[in-house]
PDB file of C-alpha atoms in Angstrom:
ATOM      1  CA  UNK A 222     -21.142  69.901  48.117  1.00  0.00           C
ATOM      2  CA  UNK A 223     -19.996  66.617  48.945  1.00  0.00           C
ATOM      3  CA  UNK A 224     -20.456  64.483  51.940  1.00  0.00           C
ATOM      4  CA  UNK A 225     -18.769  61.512  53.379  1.00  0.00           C
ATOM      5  CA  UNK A 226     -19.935  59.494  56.023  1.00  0.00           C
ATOM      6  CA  UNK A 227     -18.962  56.953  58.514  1.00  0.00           C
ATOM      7  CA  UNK A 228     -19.045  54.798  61.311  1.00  0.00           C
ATOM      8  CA  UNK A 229     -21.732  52.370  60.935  1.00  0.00           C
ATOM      9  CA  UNK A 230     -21.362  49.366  61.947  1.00  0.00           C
ATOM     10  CA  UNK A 231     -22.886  46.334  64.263  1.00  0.00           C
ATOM     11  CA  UNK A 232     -23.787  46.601  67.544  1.00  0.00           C
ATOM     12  CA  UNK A 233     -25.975  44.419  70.111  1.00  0.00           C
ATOM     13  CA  UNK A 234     -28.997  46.171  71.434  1.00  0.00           C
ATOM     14  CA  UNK A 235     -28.552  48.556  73.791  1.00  0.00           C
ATOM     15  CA  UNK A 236     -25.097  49.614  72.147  1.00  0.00           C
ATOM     16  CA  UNK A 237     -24.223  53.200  70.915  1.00  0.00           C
ATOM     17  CA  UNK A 238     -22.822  54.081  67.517  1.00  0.00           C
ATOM     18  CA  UNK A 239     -21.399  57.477  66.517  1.00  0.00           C
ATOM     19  CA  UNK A 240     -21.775  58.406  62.395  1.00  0.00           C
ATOM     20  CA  UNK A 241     -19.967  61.400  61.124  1.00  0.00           C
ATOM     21  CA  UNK A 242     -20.250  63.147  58.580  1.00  0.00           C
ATOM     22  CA  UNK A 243     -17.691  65.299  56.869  1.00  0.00           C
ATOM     23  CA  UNK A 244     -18.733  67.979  54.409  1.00  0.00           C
ATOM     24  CA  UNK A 245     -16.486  69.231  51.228  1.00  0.00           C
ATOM     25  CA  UNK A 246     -17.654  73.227  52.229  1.00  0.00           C
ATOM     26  CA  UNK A 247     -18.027  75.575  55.434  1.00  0.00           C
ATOM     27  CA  UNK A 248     -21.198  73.870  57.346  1.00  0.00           C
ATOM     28  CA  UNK A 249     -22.137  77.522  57.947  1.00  0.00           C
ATOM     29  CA  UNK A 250     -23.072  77.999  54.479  1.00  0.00           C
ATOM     30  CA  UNK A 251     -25.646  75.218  54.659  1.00  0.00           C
ATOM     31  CA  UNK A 252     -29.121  76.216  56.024  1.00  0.00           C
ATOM     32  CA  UNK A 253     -29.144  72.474  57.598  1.00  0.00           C
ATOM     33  CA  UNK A 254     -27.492  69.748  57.724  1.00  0.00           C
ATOM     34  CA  UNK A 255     -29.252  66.458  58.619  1.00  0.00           C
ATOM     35  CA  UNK A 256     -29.950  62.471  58.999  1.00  0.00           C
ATOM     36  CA  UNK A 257     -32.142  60.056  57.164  1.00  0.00           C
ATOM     37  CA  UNK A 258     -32.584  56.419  57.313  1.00  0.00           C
ATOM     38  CA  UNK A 259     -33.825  53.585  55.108  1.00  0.00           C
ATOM     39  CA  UNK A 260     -34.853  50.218  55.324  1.00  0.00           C
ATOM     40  CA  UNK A 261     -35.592  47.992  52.814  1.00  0.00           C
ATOM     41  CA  UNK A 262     -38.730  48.497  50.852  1.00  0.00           C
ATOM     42  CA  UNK A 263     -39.192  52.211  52.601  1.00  0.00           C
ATOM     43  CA  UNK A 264     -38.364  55.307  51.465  1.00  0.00           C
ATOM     44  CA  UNK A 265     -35.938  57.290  52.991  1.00  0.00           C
ATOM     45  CA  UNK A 266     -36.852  59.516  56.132  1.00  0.00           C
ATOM     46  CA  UNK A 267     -35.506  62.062  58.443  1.00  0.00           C
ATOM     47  CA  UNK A 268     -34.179  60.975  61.868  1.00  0.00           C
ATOM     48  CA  UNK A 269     -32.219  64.087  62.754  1.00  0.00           C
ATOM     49  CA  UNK A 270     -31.360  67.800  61.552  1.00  0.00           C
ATOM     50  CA  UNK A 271     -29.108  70.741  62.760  1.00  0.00           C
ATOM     51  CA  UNK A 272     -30.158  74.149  61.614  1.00  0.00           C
ATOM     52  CA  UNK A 273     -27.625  76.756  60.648  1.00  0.00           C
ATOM     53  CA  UNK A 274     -28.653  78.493  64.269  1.00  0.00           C
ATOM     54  CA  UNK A 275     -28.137  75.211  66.201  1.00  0.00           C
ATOM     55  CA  UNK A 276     -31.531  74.554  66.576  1.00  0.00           C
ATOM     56  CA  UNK A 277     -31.721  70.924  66.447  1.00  0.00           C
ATOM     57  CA  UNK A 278     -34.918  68.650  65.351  1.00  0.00           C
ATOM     58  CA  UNK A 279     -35.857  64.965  66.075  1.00  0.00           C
ATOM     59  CA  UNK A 280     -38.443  62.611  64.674  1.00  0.00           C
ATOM     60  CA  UNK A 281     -39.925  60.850  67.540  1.00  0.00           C
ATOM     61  CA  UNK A 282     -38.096  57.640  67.257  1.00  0.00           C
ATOM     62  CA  UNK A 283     -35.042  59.877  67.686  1.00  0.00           C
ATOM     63  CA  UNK A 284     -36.048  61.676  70.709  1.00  0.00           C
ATOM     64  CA  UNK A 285     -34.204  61.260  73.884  1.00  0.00           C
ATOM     65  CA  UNK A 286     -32.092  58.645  72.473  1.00  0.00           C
ATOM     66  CA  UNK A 287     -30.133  60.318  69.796  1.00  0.00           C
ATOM     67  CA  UNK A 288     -28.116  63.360  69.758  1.00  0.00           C
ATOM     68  CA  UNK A 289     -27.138  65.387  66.710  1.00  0.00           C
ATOM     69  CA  UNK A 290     -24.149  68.122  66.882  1.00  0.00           C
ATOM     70  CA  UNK A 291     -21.317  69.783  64.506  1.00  0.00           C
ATOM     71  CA  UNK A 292     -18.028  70.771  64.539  1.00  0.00           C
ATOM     72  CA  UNK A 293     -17.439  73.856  62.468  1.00  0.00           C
ATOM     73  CA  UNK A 294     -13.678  73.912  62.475  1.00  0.00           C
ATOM     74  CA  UNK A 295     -13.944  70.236  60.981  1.00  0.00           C
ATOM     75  CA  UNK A 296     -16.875  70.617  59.046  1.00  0.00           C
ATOM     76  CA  UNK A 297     -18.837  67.625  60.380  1.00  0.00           C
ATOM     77  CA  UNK A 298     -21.982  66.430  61.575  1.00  0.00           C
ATOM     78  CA  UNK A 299     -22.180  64.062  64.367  1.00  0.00           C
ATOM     79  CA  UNK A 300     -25.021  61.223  65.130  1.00  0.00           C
ATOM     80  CA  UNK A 301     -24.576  59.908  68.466  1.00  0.00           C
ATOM     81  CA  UNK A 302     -27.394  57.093  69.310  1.00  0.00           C
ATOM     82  CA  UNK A 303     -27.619  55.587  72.657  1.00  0.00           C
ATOM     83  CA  UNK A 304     -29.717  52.344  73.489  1.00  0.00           C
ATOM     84  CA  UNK A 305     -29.708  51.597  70.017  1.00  0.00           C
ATOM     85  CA  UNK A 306     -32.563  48.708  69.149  1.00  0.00           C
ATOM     86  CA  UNK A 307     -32.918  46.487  66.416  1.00  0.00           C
ATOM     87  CA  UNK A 308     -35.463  48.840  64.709  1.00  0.00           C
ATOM     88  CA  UNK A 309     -32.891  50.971  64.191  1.00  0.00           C
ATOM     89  CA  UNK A 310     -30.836  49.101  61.735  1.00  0.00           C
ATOM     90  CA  UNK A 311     -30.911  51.133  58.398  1.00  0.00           C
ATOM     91  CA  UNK A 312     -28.990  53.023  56.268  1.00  0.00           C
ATOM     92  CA  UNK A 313     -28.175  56.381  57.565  1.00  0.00           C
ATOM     93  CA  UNK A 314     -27.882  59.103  55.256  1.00  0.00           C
ATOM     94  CA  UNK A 315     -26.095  62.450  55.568  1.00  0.00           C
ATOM     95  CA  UNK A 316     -27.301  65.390  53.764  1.00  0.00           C
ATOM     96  CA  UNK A 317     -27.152  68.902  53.456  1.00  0.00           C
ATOM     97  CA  UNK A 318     -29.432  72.018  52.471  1.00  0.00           C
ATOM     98  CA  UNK A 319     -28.045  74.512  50.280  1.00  0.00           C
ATOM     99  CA  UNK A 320     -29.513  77.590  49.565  1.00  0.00           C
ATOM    100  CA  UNK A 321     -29.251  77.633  46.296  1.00  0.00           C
ATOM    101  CA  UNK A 322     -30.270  80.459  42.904  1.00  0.00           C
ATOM    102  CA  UNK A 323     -33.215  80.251  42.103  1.00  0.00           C
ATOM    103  CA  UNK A 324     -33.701  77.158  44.266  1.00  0.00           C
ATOM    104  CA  UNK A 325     -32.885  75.040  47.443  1.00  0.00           C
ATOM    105  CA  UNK A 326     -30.259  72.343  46.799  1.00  0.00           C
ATOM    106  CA  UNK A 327     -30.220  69.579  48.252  1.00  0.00           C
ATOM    107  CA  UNK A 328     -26.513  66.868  48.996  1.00  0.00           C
ATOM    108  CA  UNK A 329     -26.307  63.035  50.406  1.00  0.00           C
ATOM    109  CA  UNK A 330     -23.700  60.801  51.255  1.00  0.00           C
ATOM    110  CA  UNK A 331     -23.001  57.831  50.318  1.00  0.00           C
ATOM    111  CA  UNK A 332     -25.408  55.887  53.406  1.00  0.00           C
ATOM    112  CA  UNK A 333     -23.248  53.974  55.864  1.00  0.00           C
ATOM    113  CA  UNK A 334     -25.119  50.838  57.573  1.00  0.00           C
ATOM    114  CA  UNK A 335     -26.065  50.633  61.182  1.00  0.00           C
ATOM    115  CA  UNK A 336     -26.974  46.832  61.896  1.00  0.00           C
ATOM    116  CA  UNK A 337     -28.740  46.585  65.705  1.00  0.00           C
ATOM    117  CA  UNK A 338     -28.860  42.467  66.298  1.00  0.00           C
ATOM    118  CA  UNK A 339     -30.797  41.494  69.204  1.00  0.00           C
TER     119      UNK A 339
END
């Protein structure tokens, strides 16, 4: 599986950024497909995930603010972020659970930056 990713960028505070993420297979053979950021020094967490049933999941700096969807006909994964703030500047990550034999597998992108100035 391989995933590309785009549309960081830099945006004043308050701004919105859309990422995408384009996947090399069907999306509906992934059990989830998600988001992860990193800053400097941290280690990389999740910020947003779509199931394979749609079910969508947030962390709480997410919530309210950020909305995750697909496309299945393109095979992407969309990040929209509203009201963006400078705590959100990080690397955002695509990646992608595979059910895999014997185990789960588990994809990234290459990380496209999201810079939030003030």
């Amino acid at each position: 599986v391989q995933l590309q990713a785009s549309g960081g960028g830099l945006v004043q505070a308050g701004g919105s950024l859309r990422l995408s993420c384009t996947a090399s297979v069907d999306i509906f053979s992934l059990n989830a497909m998600a988001w992860y950021r990193q800053t400097p020094g941290k280690r990389r967490v999740l910020f947003a995930a779509i199931l394979k049933d749609g079910t969508t999941n947030y962390a709480d700096s997410a919530r309210g603010r950020v909305t995750i969807s697909r496309d299945s006909a393109k095979n992407m994964v969309y990040l929209q972020m509203n009201g963006l703030k400078p705590e959100d500047t990080a690397v955002y990550y695509c990646n992608a659970e595979f059910q895999g034999v014997p185990t789960m597998e588990y994809y990234w992108g290459q990380g496209t930056l999201v810079t939030v100035s003030s």
